[in-house]
Coordinates of C-alpha atoms in Angstrom, one line a residue:
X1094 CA 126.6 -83.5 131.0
X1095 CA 127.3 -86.6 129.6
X1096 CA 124.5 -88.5 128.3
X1097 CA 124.0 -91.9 128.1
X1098 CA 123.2 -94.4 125.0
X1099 CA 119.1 -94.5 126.2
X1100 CA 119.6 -90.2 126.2
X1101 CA 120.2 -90.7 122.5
X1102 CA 118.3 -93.2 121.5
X1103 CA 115.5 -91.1 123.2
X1104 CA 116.3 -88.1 121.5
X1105 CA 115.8 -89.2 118.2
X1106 CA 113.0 -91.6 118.9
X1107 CA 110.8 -89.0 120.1
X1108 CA 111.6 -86.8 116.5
X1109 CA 110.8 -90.3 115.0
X1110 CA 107.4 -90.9 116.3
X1111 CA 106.6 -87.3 115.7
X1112 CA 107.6 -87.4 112.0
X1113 CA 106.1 -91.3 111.9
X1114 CA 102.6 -89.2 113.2
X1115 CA 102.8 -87.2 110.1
X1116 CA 102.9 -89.7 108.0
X1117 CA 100.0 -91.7 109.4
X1118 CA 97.8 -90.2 111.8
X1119 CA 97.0 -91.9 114.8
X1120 CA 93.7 -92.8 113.4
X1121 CA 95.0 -94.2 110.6
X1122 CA 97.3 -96.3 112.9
X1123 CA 94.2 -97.6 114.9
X1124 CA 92.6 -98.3 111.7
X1125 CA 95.3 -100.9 110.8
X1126 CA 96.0 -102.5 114.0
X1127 CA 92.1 -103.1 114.0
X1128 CA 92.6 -104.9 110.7
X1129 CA 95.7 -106.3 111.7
X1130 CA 96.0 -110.6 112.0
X1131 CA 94.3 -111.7 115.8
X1132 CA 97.1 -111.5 118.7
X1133 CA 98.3 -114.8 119.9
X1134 CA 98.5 -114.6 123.2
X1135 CA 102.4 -114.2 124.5
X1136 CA 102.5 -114.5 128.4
X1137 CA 99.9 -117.5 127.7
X1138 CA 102.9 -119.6 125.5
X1139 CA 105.7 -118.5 127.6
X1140 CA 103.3 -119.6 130.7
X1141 CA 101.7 -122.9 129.0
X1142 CA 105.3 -124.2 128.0
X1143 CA 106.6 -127.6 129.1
X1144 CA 107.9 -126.9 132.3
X1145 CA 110.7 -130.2 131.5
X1146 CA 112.6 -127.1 129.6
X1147 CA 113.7 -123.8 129.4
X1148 CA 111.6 -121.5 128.3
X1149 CA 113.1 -119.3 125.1
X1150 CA 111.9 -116.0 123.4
X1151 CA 114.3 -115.8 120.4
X1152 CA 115.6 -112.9 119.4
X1153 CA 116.2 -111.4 115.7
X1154 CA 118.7 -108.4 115.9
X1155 CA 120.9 -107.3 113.0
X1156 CA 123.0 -105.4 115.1
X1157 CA 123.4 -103.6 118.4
X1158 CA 125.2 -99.9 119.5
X1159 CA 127.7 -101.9 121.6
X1160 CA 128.6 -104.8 119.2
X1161 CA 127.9 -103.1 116.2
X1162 CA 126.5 -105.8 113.0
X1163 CA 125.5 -108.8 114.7
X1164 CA 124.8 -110.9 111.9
X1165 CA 125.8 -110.0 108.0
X1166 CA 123.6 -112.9 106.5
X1167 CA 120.1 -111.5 107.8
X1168 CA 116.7 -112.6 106.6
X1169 CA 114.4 -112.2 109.6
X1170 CA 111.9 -114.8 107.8
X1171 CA 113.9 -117.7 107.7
X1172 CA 115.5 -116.3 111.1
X1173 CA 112.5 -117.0 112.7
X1174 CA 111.7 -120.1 111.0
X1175 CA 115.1 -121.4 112.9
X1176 CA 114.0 -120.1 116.0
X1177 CA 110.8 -122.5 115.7
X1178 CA 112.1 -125.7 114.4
X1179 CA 114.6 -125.4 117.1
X1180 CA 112.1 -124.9 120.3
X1181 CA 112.1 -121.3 121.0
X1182 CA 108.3 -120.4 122.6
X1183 CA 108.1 -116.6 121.3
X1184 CA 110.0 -114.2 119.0
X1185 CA 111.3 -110.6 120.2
X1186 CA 111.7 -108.6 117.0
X1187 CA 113.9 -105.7 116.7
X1188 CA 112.2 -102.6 115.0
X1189 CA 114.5 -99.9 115.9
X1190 CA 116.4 -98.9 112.7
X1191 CA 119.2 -96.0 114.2
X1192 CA 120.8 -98.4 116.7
X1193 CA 119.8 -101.7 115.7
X1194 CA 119.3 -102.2 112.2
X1195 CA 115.8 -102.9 113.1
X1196 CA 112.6 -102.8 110.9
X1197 CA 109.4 -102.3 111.5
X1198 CA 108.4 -105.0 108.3
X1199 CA 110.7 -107.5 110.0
X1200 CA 107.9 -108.2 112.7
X1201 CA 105.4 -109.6 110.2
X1202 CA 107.9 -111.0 107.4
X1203 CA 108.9 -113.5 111.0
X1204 CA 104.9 -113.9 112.2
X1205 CA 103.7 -114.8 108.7
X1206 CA 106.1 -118.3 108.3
X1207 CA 105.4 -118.9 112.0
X1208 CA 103.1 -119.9 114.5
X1209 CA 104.8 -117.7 117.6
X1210 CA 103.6 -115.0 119.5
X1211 CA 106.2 -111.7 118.8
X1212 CA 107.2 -108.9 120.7
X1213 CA 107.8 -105.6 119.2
X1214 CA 111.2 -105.0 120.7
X1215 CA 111.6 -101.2 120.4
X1216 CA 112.1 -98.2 122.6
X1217 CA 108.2 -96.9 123.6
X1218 CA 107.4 -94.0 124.7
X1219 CA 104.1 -93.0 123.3
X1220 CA 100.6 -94.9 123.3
X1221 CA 101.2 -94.5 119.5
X1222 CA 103.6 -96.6 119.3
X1223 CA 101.5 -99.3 121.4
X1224 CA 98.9 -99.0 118.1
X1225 CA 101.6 -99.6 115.5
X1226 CA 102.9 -102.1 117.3
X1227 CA 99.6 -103.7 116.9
X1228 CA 99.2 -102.6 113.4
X1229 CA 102.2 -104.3 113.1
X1230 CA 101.4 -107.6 113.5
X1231 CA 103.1 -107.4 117.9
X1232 CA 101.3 -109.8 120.5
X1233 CA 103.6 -108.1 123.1
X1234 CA 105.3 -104.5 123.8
X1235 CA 108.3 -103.8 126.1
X1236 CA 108.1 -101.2 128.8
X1237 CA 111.5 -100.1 129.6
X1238 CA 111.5 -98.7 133.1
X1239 CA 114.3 -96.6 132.9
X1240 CA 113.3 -94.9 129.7
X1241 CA 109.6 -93.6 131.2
X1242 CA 107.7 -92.5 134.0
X1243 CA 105.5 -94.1 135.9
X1244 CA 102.5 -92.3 134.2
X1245 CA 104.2 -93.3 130.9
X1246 CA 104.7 -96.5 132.0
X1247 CA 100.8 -96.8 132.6
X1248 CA 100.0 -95.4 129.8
X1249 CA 101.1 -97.8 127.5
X1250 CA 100.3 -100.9 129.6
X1251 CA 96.7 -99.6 129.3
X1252 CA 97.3 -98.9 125.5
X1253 CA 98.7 -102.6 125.7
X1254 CA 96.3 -104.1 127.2
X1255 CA 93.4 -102.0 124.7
X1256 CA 94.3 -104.0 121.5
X1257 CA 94.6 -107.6 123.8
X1258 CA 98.4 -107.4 123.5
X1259 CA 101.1 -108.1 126.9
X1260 CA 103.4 -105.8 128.2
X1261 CA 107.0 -106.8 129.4
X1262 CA 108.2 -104.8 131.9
X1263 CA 112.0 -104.7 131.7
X1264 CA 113.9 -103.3 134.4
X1265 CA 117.9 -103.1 135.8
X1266 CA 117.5 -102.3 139.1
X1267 CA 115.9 -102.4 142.6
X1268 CA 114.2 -99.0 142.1
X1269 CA 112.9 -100.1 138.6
X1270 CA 111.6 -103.8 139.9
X1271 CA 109.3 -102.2 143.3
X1272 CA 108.2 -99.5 140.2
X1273 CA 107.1 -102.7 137.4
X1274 CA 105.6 -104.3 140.7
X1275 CA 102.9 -101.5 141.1
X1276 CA 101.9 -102.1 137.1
X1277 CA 99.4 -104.9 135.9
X1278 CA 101.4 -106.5 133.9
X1279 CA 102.8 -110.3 135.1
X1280 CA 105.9 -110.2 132.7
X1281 CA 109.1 -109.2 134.6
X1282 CA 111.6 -109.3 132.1
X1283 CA 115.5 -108.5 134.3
X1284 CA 117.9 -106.9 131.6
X1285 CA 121.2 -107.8 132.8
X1286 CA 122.3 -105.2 130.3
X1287 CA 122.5 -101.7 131.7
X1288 CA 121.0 -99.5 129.1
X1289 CA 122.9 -96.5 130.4
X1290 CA 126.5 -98.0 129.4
X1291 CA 125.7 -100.8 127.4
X1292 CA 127.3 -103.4 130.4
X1293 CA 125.9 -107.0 130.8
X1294 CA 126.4 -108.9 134.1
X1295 CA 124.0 -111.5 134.3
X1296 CA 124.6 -111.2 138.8
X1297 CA 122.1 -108.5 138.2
X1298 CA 119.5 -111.3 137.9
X1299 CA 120.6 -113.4 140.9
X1300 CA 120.0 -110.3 142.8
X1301 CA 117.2 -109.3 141.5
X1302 CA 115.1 -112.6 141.3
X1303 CA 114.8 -112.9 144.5
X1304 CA 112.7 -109.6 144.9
X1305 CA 110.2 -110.2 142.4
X1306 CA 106.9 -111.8 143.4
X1307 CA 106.1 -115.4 143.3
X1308 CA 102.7 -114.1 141.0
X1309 CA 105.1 -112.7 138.4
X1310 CA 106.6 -114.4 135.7
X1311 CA 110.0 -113.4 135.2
X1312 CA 112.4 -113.3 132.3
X1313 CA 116.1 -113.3 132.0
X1314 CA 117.2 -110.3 129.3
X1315 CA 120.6 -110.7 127.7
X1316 CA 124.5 -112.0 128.1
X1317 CA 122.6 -115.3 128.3
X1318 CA 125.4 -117.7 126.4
X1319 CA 124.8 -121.3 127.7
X1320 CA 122.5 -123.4 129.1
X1321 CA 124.7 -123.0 131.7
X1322 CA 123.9 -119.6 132.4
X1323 CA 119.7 -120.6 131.6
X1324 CA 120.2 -123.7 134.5
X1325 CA 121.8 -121.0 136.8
X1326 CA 119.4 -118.3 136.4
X1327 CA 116.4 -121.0 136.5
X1328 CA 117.9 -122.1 139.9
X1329 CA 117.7 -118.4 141.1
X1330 CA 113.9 -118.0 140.1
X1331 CA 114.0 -117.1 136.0
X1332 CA 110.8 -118.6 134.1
X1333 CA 112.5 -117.9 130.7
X1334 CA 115.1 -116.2 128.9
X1335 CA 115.2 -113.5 126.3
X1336 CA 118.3 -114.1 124.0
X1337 CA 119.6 -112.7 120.8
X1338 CA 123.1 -112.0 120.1
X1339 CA 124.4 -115.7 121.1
X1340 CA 122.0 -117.1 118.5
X1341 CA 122.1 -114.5 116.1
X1342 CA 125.9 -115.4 115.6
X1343 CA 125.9 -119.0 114.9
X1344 CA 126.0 -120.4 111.3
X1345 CA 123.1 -122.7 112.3
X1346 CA 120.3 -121.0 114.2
X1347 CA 118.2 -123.8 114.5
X1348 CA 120.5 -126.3 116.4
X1349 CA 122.0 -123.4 118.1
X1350 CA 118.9 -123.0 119.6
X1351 CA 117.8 -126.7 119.7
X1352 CA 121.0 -127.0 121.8
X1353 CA 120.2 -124.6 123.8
X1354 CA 117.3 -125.9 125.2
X1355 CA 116.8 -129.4 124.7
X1356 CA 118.5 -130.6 127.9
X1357 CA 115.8 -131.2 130.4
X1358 CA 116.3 -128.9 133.7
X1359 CA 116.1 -132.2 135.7
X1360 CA 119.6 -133.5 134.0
X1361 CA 120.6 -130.3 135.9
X1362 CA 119.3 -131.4 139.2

């Protein structure tokens, strides 16, 4: 059998959170997220935003398993310093190392020089992982529908939800929308990247959108180049957009980003 990148990534992330629980317990985890700096709320900024303009989480990836290194000049701090000046709402920090080049230390080197809510953008499979995240310095997790069960899935919503933080349920297809549906959480986040082979095709969120309910906000997940592409997705139902590698590969972050953005969605109209 042939497996697929998430197989992988799931193989070693479950040694990884085993050998990460012998190095800290998990009440030693809990300990730390309860002395971790107070969660600013993320759904609440994405939500609260000036509706005049698109709505941007900005995301901070060194690298990816499809592209390889994204970005050979990388210092997440003044990364996410860009991200701000230049409008984005919220951060998504990668923390996976193997795949992504991802650190854990990255999420709070970016919170500490700004004032946006972050979400710990990392593979999660345990309701230990939901603490660190917190311990961390996270406002948000990601729940990756086709890495975990529905029970999993639960799970770490409630974990989520227990240390005050959001959960953005990310899904790829119908079966994995009706499944986020019967969860709590409001953030829809449609990956137009297929996990499985790595594929973007952003008609996976003009499909999808339509599906999701009008109570739910939803997000637009990667292969997101231009406000083009944010206009035309906003038009099929998309609250906001998760992007990364577009912005991660231009000299000047912030007015990559401020370009992105700063055309009102009425010009569009």
């Amino acid at each position: 059998m042939n497996l697929t990148v998430l197989d992988k990534i799931k193989a070693y992330k479950l040694v990884e959170i085993e050998n990460d629980k012998k190095v800290k317990s998990l009440s030693d985890i809990e300990a730390l997220a309860k002395a971790a700096p107070k969660v600013r709320p993320f759904a609440r900024a994405l939500a609260s935003k000036d509706s005049s303009f698109h709505s941007l989480i900005a995301e901070i990836k060194k690298a990816s398993p499809s592209k390889g290194l994204i970005r050979k000049d990388f210092d997440p701090s003044q990364i996410a310093k860009a991200y701000q000046a230049g409008g984005a709402v919220c951060m998504s920090v990668l923390t996976d190392t193997p795949s992504f080049q991802g650190a854990k230390h990255y999420l709070d080197e970016a919170k500490k020089v700004t004032s946006l809510p972050a979400l710990r953008k990392d593979f999660m499979y345990d309701t230990y992982q939901v603490a660190e995240a917190r311990s961390l310095n996270a406002d948000c997790i990601l729940i990756i529908m086709a890495a975990v069960s529905d029970l999993q899935a639960q799970e770490l919503e409630e974990a989520a939800f227990s240390w005050n933080m959001d959960a953005l349920l990310e899904v790829h297809d119908e079966k994995e929308l009706e499944r986020a549906i019967n969860l709590k959480s409001k953030l829809i986040g449609i990956n137009n990247r297929n996990l499985k082979t790595f594929k973007t095709d952003i008609n996976i969120t003009r499909n999808l959108a339509k599906l999701v309910p009008e109570n739910r906000f939803l997000i637009s997940e990667s292969g997101l180049n231009s406000s083009k592409d944010l206009q035309d997705l906003h038009s099929h139902g998309a609250s906001a957009f998760l992007i990364g590698e577009s912005l991660m590969r231009q000299d000047d972050v912030e007015a990559a980003t401020r370009h992105l953005i700063s055309k009102p969605i009425s010009e569009y109209l």
